[in-house]
PDB file of C-alpha atoms in Angstrom:
ATOM      1  CA  MET A  23      39.259 -20.520 -72.876  1.00  0.00           C
ATOM      2  CA  ASN A  24      38.994 -24.254 -73.334  1.00  0.00           C
ATOM      3  CA  SER A  25      42.076 -26.535 -72.654  1.00  0.00           C
ATOM      4  CA  ALA A  26      42.185 -27.770 -76.198  1.00  0.00           C
ATOM      5  CA  THR A  27      42.505 -24.133 -77.480  1.00  0.00           C
ATOM      6  CA  VAL A  28      45.168 -23.579 -74.794  1.00  0.00           C
ATOM      7  CA  ARG A  29      47.153 -26.665 -75.591  1.00  0.00           C
ATOM      8  CA  ASN A  30      46.642 -25.528 -79.603  1.00  0.00           C
ATOM      9  CA  LEU A  31      48.218 -21.613 -78.472  1.00  0.00           C
ATOM     10  CA  LEU A  32      50.931 -23.423 -76.432  1.00  0.00           C
ATOM     11  CA  VAL A  33      51.918 -25.197 -79.603  1.00  0.00           C
ATOM     12  CA  ARG A  34      51.929 -21.921 -81.583  1.00  0.00           C
ATOM     13  CA  GLY A  35      54.013 -20.249 -78.886  1.00  0.00           C
ATOM     14  CA  MET A  36      56.808 -22.607 -78.770  1.00  0.00           C
ATOM     15  CA  LEU A  37      56.672 -22.900 -83.196  1.00  0.00           C
ATOM     16  CA  ALA A  38      56.660 -18.743 -82.752  1.00  0.00           C
ATOM     17  CA  GLY A  39      59.575 -18.871 -80.498  1.00  0.00           C
ATOM     18  CA  LEU A  40      61.553 -21.167 -82.754  1.00  0.00           C
ATOM     19  CA  ALA A  41      60.828 -18.515 -85.780  1.00  0.00           C
ATOM     20  CA  ALA A  42      61.589 -15.580 -83.383  1.00  0.00           C
ATOM     21  CA  GLY A  43      64.700 -17.593 -82.292  1.00  0.00           C
ATOM     22  CA  LEU A  44      66.370 -17.666 -85.928  1.00  0.00           C
ATOM     23  CA  LEU A  45      65.594 -14.052 -86.784  1.00  0.00           C
ATOM     24  CA  ALA A  46      67.712 -13.392 -83.065  1.00  0.00           C
ATOM     25  CA  LEU A  47      70.357 -16.195 -84.368  1.00  0.00           C
ATOM     26  CA  VAL A  48      70.419 -14.245 -87.342  1.00  0.00           C
ATOM     27  CA  VAL A  49      70.785 -10.649 -85.293  1.00  0.00           C
ATOM     28  CA  ALA A  50      73.425 -12.298 -82.813  1.00  0.00           C
ATOM     29  CA  TYR A  51      75.547 -13.789 -85.231  1.00  0.00           C
ATOM     30  CA  VAL A  52      75.917 -10.788 -87.623  1.00  0.00           C
ATOM     31  CA  VAL A  53      76.005  -8.103 -84.666  1.00  0.00           C
ATOM     32  CA  GLY A  54      76.922  -9.653 -82.114  1.00  0.00           C
ATOM     33  CA  GLU A  55      79.543 -12.009 -82.501  1.00  0.00           C
ATOM     34  CA  PRO A  56      82.163 -10.116 -84.010  1.00  0.00           C
ATOM     35  CA  ASN A  57      81.670  -7.615 -80.583  1.00  0.00           C
ATOM     36  CA  VAL A  58      82.603 -10.686 -78.481  1.00  0.00           C
ATOM     37  CA  ASP A  59      85.714 -11.569 -81.023  1.00  0.00           C
ATOM     38  CA  LYS A  60      86.916  -8.328 -80.247  1.00  0.00           C
ATOM     39  CA  ALA A  61      86.059  -8.917 -76.294  1.00  0.00           C
ATOM     40  CA  ILE A  62      88.136 -12.531 -76.540  1.00  0.00           C
ATOM     41  CA  SER A  63      90.999 -10.813 -78.392  1.00  0.00           C
ATOM     42  CA  PHE A  64      91.718  -7.939 -75.366  1.00  0.00           C
ATOM     43  CA  GLU A  65      91.295 -10.664 -73.424  1.00  0.00           C
ATOM     44  CA  HIS A  66      93.949 -12.854 -74.891  1.00  0.00           C
ATOM     45  CA  ALA A  67      96.041  -9.656 -75.383  1.00  0.00           C
ATOM     46  CA  HIS A  68      96.297  -8.603 -71.915  1.00  0.00           C
ATOM     47  CA  ALA A  69      96.655 -12.162 -70.437  1.00  0.00           C
ATOM     48  CA  HIS A  70      99.543 -13.399 -68.634  1.00  0.00           C
ATOM     49  CA  GLU A  71      99.021 -17.375 -69.347  1.00  0.00           C
ATOM     50  CA  HIS A  72      97.160 -18.892 -72.135  1.00  0.00           C
ATOM     51  CA  GLU A  73      94.763 -21.541 -71.202  1.00  0.00           C
ATOM     52  CA  THR A  74      93.287 -24.706 -73.578  1.00  0.00           C
ATOM     53  CA  GLU A  75      89.772 -23.449 -74.425  1.00  0.00           C
ATOM     54  CA  ALA A  76      87.638 -26.878 -73.379  1.00  0.00           C
ATOM     55  CA  VAL A  77      85.473 -25.881 -76.384  1.00  0.00           C
ATOM     56  CA  SER A  78      86.558 -24.079 -79.999  1.00  0.00           C
ATOM     57  CA  ARG A  79      85.216 -20.860 -80.416  1.00  0.00           C
ATOM     58  CA  SER A  80      84.047 -21.576 -83.848  1.00  0.00           C
ATOM     59  CA  LEU A  81      81.722 -24.220 -82.543  1.00  0.00           C
ATOM     60  CA  GLN A  82      80.896 -21.216 -79.633  1.00  0.00           C
ATOM     61  CA  SER A  83      79.818 -18.994 -82.216  1.00  0.00           C
ATOM     62  CA  THR A  84      77.857 -21.291 -84.695  1.00  0.00           C
ATOM     63  CA  ALA A  85      76.428 -24.683 -82.820  1.00  0.00           C
ATOM     64  CA  GLY A  86      76.389 -23.261 -79.447  1.00  0.00           C
ATOM     65  CA  LEU A  87      74.972 -19.860 -79.920  1.00  0.00           C
ATOM     66  CA  ALA A  88      72.619 -21.836 -82.229  1.00  0.00           C
ATOM     67  CA  THR A  89      71.373 -24.424 -79.754  1.00  0.00           C
ATOM     68  CA  GLY A  90      71.427 -21.613 -76.624  1.00  0.00           C
ATOM     69  CA  VAL A  91      69.085 -19.137 -78.854  1.00  0.00           C
ATOM     70  CA  LEU A  92      66.799 -21.206 -80.308  1.00  0.00           C
ATOM     71  CA  VAL A  93      66.106 -23.189 -77.197  1.00  0.00           C
ATOM     72  CA  TYR A  94      65.840 -19.773 -75.313  1.00  0.00           C
ATOM     73  CA  GLY A  95      63.391 -18.922 -77.745  1.00  0.00           C
ATOM     74  CA  VAL A  96      61.151 -22.025 -77.943  1.00  0.00           C
ATOM     75  CA  ALA A  97      60.542 -22.087 -74.256  1.00  0.00           C
ATOM     76  CA  PHE A  98      60.073 -18.438 -73.772  1.00  0.00           C
ATOM     77  CA  GLY A  99      57.563 -19.103 -76.114  1.00  0.00           C
ATOM     78  CA  GLY A 100      56.047 -21.415 -74.119  1.00  0.00           C
ATOM     79  CA  ILE A 101      55.425 -19.363 -71.091  1.00  0.00           C
ATOM     80  CA  ALA A 102      54.695 -16.420 -73.111  1.00  0.00           C
ATOM     81  CA  ALA A 103      51.723 -18.569 -75.009  1.00  0.00           C
ATOM     82  CA  LEU A 104      50.173 -19.054 -71.271  1.00  0.00           C
ATOM     83  CA  ALA A 105      50.674 -16.126 -70.511  1.00  0.00           C
ATOM     84  CA  PHE A 106      48.787 -14.633 -73.349  1.00  0.00           C
ATOM     85  CA  CYS A 107      45.579 -16.821 -72.800  1.00  0.00           C
ATOM     86  CA  PHE A 108      45.488 -15.011 -69.574  1.00  0.00           C
ATOM     87  CA  ALA A 109      45.854 -11.474 -70.783  1.00  0.00           C
ATOM     88  CA  LEU A 110      43.304 -11.928 -73.721  1.00  0.00           C
ATOM     89  CA  GLY A 111      40.325 -10.249 -72.732  1.00  0.00           C
ATOM     90  CA  ARG A 112      41.826  -8.820 -69.668  1.00  0.00           C
ATOM     91  CA  VAL A 113      44.407  -6.146 -70.794  1.00  0.00           C
ATOM     92  CA  GLY A 114      41.948  -4.070 -72.964  1.00  0.00           C
ATOM     93  CA  ARG A 115      39.534  -4.679 -76.130  1.00  0.00           C
ATOM     94  CA  PHE A 116      42.678  -5.949 -78.078  1.00  0.00           C
ATOM     95  CA  GLY A 117      42.233  -8.687 -80.638  1.00  0.00           C
ATOM     96  CA  PRO A 118      45.050 -11.636 -80.830  1.00  0.00           C
ATOM     97  CA  ARG A 119      47.058  -9.757 -82.965  1.00  0.00           C
ATOM     98  CA  ALA A 120      47.434  -6.238 -80.504  1.00  0.00           C
ATOM     99  CA  THR A 121      47.668  -8.729 -77.640  1.00  0.00           C
ATOM    100  CA  ALA A 122      50.588 -10.549 -78.522  1.00  0.00           C
ATOM    101  CA  LEU A 123      52.535  -7.536 -79.613  1.00  0.00           C
ATOM    102  CA  LEU A 124      52.009  -5.601 -76.365  1.00  0.00           C
ATOM    103  CA  LEU A 125      52.509  -8.710 -74.601  1.00  0.00           C
ATOM    104  CA  SER A 126      55.942  -9.167 -75.988  1.00  0.00           C
ATOM    105  CA  GLY A 127      56.574  -5.137 -75.434  1.00  0.00           C
ATOM    106  CA  CYS A 128      56.014  -6.197 -71.771  1.00  0.00           C
ATOM    107  CA  ALA A 129      57.855  -9.151 -71.295  1.00  0.00           C
ATOM    108  CA  LEU A 130      61.319  -7.813 -73.432  1.00  0.00           C
ATOM    109  CA  LEU A 131      60.807  -4.919 -70.926  1.00  0.00           C
ATOM    110  CA  ALA A 132      60.366  -7.217 -67.441  1.00  0.00           C
ATOM    111  CA  VAL A 133      62.417  -9.578 -68.278  1.00  0.00           C
ATOM    112  CA  TYR A 134      65.368  -7.901 -70.409  1.00  0.00           C
ATOM    113  CA  VAL A 135      65.172  -3.999 -70.141  1.00  0.00           C
ATOM    114  CA  VAL A 136      64.798  -3.642 -66.744  1.00  0.00           C
ATOM    115  CA  PRO A 137      67.452  -6.202 -64.927  1.00  0.00           C
ATOM    116  CA  PHE A 138      69.140  -4.819 -68.144  1.00  0.00           C
ATOM    117  CA  LEU A 139      69.885  -1.410 -66.874  1.00  0.00           C
ATOM    118  CA  LYS A 140      70.973  -2.815 -63.126  1.00  0.00           C
ATOM    119  CA  TYR A 141      73.323  -5.064 -64.356  1.00  0.00           C
ATOM    120  CA  PRO A 142      74.309  -5.003 -67.769  1.00  0.00           C
ATOM    121  CA  ALA A 143      75.763  -7.672 -70.490  1.00  0.00           C
ATOM    122  CA  ASN A 144      79.216  -7.216 -70.463  1.00  0.00           C
ATOM    123  CA  PRO A 145      81.839  -9.421 -73.270  1.00  0.00           C
ATOM    124  CA  PRO A 146      82.636 -13.210 -72.030  1.00  0.00           C
ATOM    125  CA  SER A 147      86.558 -11.475 -71.471  1.00  0.00           C
ATOM    126  CA  VAL A 148      84.826  -8.888 -68.540  1.00  0.00           C
ATOM    127  CA  GLY A 149      84.396  -9.883 -64.672  1.00  0.00           C
ATOM    128  CA  ASP A 150      85.580 -11.920 -62.186  1.00  0.00           C
ATOM    129  CA  PRO A 151      84.966 -15.727 -62.361  1.00  0.00           C
ATOM    130  CA  GLY A 152      85.020 -16.020 -59.058  1.00  0.00           C
ATOM    131  CA  THR A 153      82.327 -14.006 -58.863  1.00  0.00           C
ATOM    132  CA  ILE A 154      79.849 -15.347 -61.291  1.00  0.00           C
ATOM    133  CA  GLY A 155      77.454 -17.721 -58.506  1.00  0.00           C
ATOM    134  CA  LYS A 156      77.010 -14.148 -57.512  1.00  0.00           C
ATOM    135  CA  ARG A 157      76.097 -12.030 -60.660  1.00  0.00           C
ATOM    136  CA  THR A 158      74.130 -14.687 -61.804  1.00  0.00           C
ATOM    137  CA  ALA A 159      71.461 -14.574 -58.591  1.00  0.00           C
ATOM    138  CA  LEU A 160      71.687 -10.946 -58.426  1.00  0.00           C
ATOM    139  CA  TYR A 161      70.834 -10.880 -62.330  1.00  0.00           C
ATOM    140  CA  PHE A 162      68.194 -13.331 -62.349  1.00  0.00           C
ATOM    141  CA  LEU A 163      66.827 -11.887 -58.598  1.00  0.00           C
ATOM    142  CA  MET A 164      66.111  -8.542 -60.564  1.00  0.00           C
ATOM    143  CA  MET A 165      64.726 -10.435 -63.411  1.00  0.00           C
ATOM    144  CA  LEU A 166      62.092 -11.879 -60.974  1.00  0.00           C
ATOM    145  CA  LEU A 167      61.381  -9.074 -59.261  1.00  0.00           C
ATOM    146  CA  SER A 168      60.847  -7.118 -62.899  1.00  0.00           C
ATOM    147  CA  VAL A 169      58.542  -9.576 -63.459  1.00  0.00           C
ATOM    148  CA  LEU A 170      56.200  -9.874 -60.113  1.00  0.00           C
ATOM    149  CA  LEU A 171      56.367  -6.241 -60.139  1.00  0.00           C
ATOM    150  CA  ALA A 172      55.031  -5.620 -63.909  1.00  0.00           C
ATOM    151  CA  VAL A 173      52.082  -8.389 -63.012  1.00  0.00           C
ATOM    152  CA  ALA A 174      51.914  -5.610 -59.452  1.00  0.00           C
ATOM    153  CA  ALA A 175      51.177  -2.816 -61.246  1.00  0.00           C
ATOM    154  CA  THR A 176      48.913  -4.425 -64.756  1.00  0.00           C
ATOM    155  CA  LEU A 177      46.463  -6.029 -61.516  1.00  0.00           C
ATOM    156  CA  LEU A 178      47.086  -2.158 -60.044  1.00  0.00           C
ATOM    157  CA  GLY A 179      45.531  -0.723 -63.334  1.00  0.00           C
ATOM    158  CA  LYS A 180      42.919  -2.324 -63.901  1.00  0.00           C
ATOM    159  CA  ARG A 181      42.055  -2.050 -60.346  1.00  0.00           C
ATOM    160  CA  LEU A 182      41.604   1.694 -60.741  1.00  0.00           C
ATOM    161  CA  ALA A 183      40.745   1.433 -63.822  1.00  0.00           C
ATOM    162  CA  PRO A 184      37.085   2.001 -62.839  1.00  0.00           C
ATOM    163  CA  SER A 185      37.819   5.315 -60.688  1.00  0.00           C
ATOM    164  CA  LEU A 186      40.136   6.736 -62.135  1.00  0.00           C
ATOM    165  CA  GLY A 187      40.064   5.997 -66.393  1.00  0.00           C
ATOM    166  CA  THR A 188      41.529   3.537 -68.049  1.00  0.00           C
ATOM    167  CA  TRP A 189      44.439   6.905 -68.878  1.00  0.00           C
ATOM    168  CA  TRP A 190      44.931   7.645 -65.256  1.00  0.00           C
ATOM    169  CA  ALA A 191      45.031   4.242 -63.845  1.00  0.00           C
ATOM    170  CA  THR A 192      47.977   3.341 -66.584  1.00  0.00           C
ATOM    171  CA  VAL A 193      50.014   6.482 -65.237  1.00  0.00           C
ATOM    172  CA  VAL A 194      49.534   5.488 -61.491  1.00  0.00           C
ATOM    173  CA  ALA A 195      50.809   1.797 -62.479  1.00  0.00           C
ATOM    174  CA  VAL A 196      53.667   3.279 -64.714  1.00  0.00           C
ATOM    175  CA  ALA A 197      54.990   5.555 -61.785  1.00  0.00           C
ATOM    176  CA  ALA A 198      54.579   2.874 -59.543  1.00  0.00           C
ATOM    177  CA  PHE A 199      56.432   0.293 -61.367  1.00  0.00           C
ATOM    178  CA  THR A 200      58.921   2.868 -61.812  1.00  0.00           C
ATOM    179  CA  VAL A 201      59.332   4.144 -58.465  1.00  0.00           C
ATOM    180  CA  VAL A 202      59.256   0.220 -57.133  1.00  0.00           C
ATOM    181  CA  THR A 203      61.973  -0.069 -59.264  1.00  0.00           C
ATOM    182  CA  GLY A 204      64.275   2.506 -58.838  1.00  0.00           C
ATOM    183  CA  LEU A 205      64.282   1.299 -55.277  1.00  0.00           C
ATOM    184  CA  ALA A 206      65.417  -2.090 -56.121  1.00  0.00           C
ATOM    185  CA  TYR A 207      67.768  -0.130 -58.343  1.00  0.00           C
ATOM    186  CA  GLN A 208      69.252   1.140 -54.917  1.00  0.00           C
ATOM    187  CA  PHE A 209      69.133  -1.374 -52.326  1.00  0.00           C
ATOM    188  CA  LEU A 210      70.466  -4.362 -55.129  1.00  0.00           C
ATOM    189  CA  PRO A 211      74.603  -4.172 -55.070  1.00  0.00           C
ATOM    190  CA  ALA A 212      76.130  -3.094 -57.673  1.00  0.00           C
ATOM    191  CA  VAL A 213      78.659  -5.037 -59.825  1.00  0.00           C
ATOM    192  CA  ASN A 214      81.196  -3.556 -61.680  1.00  0.00           C
ATOM    193  CA  GLU A 215      84.165  -5.516 -62.655  1.00  0.00           C
ATOM    194  CA  VAL A 216      85.018  -4.597 -66.360  1.00  0.00           C
ATOM    195  CA  PRO A 217      88.294  -3.356 -66.440  1.00  0.00           C
ATOM    196  CA  LYS A 218      89.795   0.358 -66.608  1.00  0.00           C
ATOM    197  CA  ASP A 219      91.724  -0.150 -69.627  1.00  0.00           C
ATOM    198  CA  PHE A 220      88.714  -2.006 -71.089  1.00  0.00           C
ATOM    199  CA  PRO A 221      87.700   0.036 -74.600  1.00  0.00           C
ATOM    200  CA  ALA A 222      84.713   1.758 -73.482  1.00  0.00           C
ATOM    201  CA  THR A 223      83.506   1.628 -77.437  1.00  0.00           C
ATOM    202  CA  LEU A 224      83.848  -2.058 -77.707  1.00  0.00           C
ATOM    203  CA  LEU A 225      81.378  -2.563 -74.343  1.00  0.00           C
ATOM    204  CA  TRP A 226      78.822  -0.027 -75.501  1.00  0.00           C
ATOM    205  CA  ARG A 227      78.911  -2.082 -78.733  1.00  0.00           C
ATOM    206  CA  PHE A 228      78.368  -5.455 -77.208  1.00  0.00           C
ATOM    207  CA  ARG A 229      75.589  -4.090 -75.022  1.00  0.00           C
ATOM    208  CA  LEU A 230      73.606  -2.512 -77.615  1.00  0.00           C
ATOM    209  CA  SER A 231      73.901  -5.840 -80.089  1.00  0.00           C
ATOM    210  CA  ALA A 232      72.956  -7.560 -76.529  1.00  0.00           C
ATOM    211  CA  LEU A 233      69.317  -5.185 -76.812  1.00  0.00           C
ATOM    212  CA  ALA A 234      68.788  -5.496 -80.011  1.00  0.00           C
ATOM    213  CA  ILE A 235      68.938  -9.768 -80.018  1.00  0.00           C
ATOM    214  CA  GLN A 236      66.377  -9.355 -77.126  1.00  0.00           C
ATOM    215  CA  THR A 237      64.195  -6.923 -79.532  1.00  0.00           C
ATOM    216  CA  ALA A 238      64.779  -8.975 -82.557  1.00  0.00           C
ATOM    217  CA  LEU A 239      63.536 -12.178 -80.425  1.00  0.00           C
ATOM    218  CA  TRP A 240      60.324 -10.561 -78.621  1.00  0.00           C
ATOM    219  CA  ALA A 241      59.270  -8.510 -81.429  1.00  0.00           C
ATOM    220  CA  GLY A 242      59.525 -11.525 -83.905  1.00  0.00           C
ATOM    221  CA  PHE A 243      57.059 -13.561 -81.584  1.00  0.00           C
ATOM    222  CA  GLY A 244      55.258 -11.098 -81.185  1.00  0.00           C
ATOM    223  CA  LEU A 245      54.588 -10.828 -85.099  1.00  0.00           C
ATOM    224  CA  ALA A 246      54.501 -14.010 -85.500  1.00  0.00           C
ATOM    225  CA  PHE A 247      52.534 -15.584 -82.240  1.00  0.00           C
ATOM    226  CA  GLY A 248      49.960 -12.998 -82.879  1.00  0.00           C
ATOM    227  CA  GLU A 249      48.893 -14.215 -86.571  1.00  0.00           C
ATOM    228  CA  LEU A 250      49.297 -17.883 -85.552  1.00  0.00           C
ATOM    229  CA  ALA A 251      46.864 -16.745 -82.395  1.00  0.00           C
ATOM    230  CA  ASP A 252      44.463 -14.913 -84.864  1.00  0.00           C
ATOM    231  CA  ARG A 253      44.303 -17.646 -87.138  1.00  0.00           C
ATOM    232  CA  LEU A 254      43.547 -19.949 -85.063  1.00  0.00           C
ATOM    233  CA  LEU A 255      40.804 -17.812 -82.634  1.00  0.00           C
ATOM    234  CA  ASN A 256      39.335 -15.803 -85.710  1.00  0.00           C
ATOM    235  CA  PRO A 257      39.286 -18.600 -88.402  1.00  0.00           C
ATOM    236  CA  ARG A 258      36.463 -16.623 -90.107  1.00  0.00           C
ATOM    237  CA  ARG A 259      37.939 -13.405 -90.274  1.00  0.00           C
ATOM    238  CA  THR A 260      40.923 -15.142 -92.059  1.00  0.00           C
ATOM    239  CA  LYS A 261      38.689 -16.935 -94.751  1.00  0.00           C
ATOM    240  CA  ALA A 262      37.404 -14.354 -95.437  1.00  0.00           C
ATOM    241  CA  ALA A 263      40.611 -12.059 -96.018  1.00  0.00           C
ATOM    242  CA  SER A 264      41.697 -14.605 -97.882  1.00  0.00           C
ATOM    243  CA  GLY A 265      38.988 -14.923-100.317  1.00  0.00           C
ATOM    244  CA  HIS A 266      37.270 -17.498 -99.625  1.00  0.00           C
ATOM    245  CA  ALA A 267      33.336 -17.873 -98.820  1.00  0.00           C
ATOM    246  CA  VAL A 268      32.164 -17.593 -95.477  1.00  0.00           C
ATOM    247  CA  PRO A 269      28.474 -19.233 -95.255  1.00  0.00           C
ATOM    248  CA  ALA A 270      26.394 -17.250 -93.458  1.00  0.00           C
ATOM    249  CA  ALA A 271      25.087 -17.729 -90.082  1.00  0.00           C
ATOM    250  CA  HIS A 272      21.733 -18.931 -89.464  1.00  0.00           C
TER     251      HIS A 272
END
């Protein structure tokens, strides 16, 4: 793949990330923000002292939320596009659309779901402010381990495929990823700072909404980027599908 194609895919990845970010923003605002408001209300109801907010809640839930989600979408869209350039044709006989969806699913699993299962998302009212640095470092360490293990599992599967076949090579790679991830779960310290009187239903809904936002982001990216990449890499098929005449090859 030449540098011009990589550059074009990078731009399309960032655009797809922006579109996916807009979709995730809608989900965050409709599904996530009500749970955040309830969690903050719980915090205020149980606080002994009230501090003045440096940034108003209305600004946080609108401009702040939009900025964070859209920047996240564009950044990870660009990174995922570069990963797509490497993965296309190397992870099986998949076209651009299927490869983009497969990559998005793996990214959702490695970047979010695996770290989430060890260190699930908590509302802003949950957690000791003094341990936020430690909690953040542990979360990103789990994320880094998950991504590295996913890459290692992919390489292991490709290495075993000639001798075991695609099916059993995939089974062994997934099993290895699961076992090593389980060991990481055991050795990394646990974090449990949820107050005993915090509503369990609210905590569950908040975590489900966080998962829904990430799912919307990566599913949207996979669909949007797959379409853009397919149009770039297969222009003749795109023209044929749209009803335009395709000149015969000589």
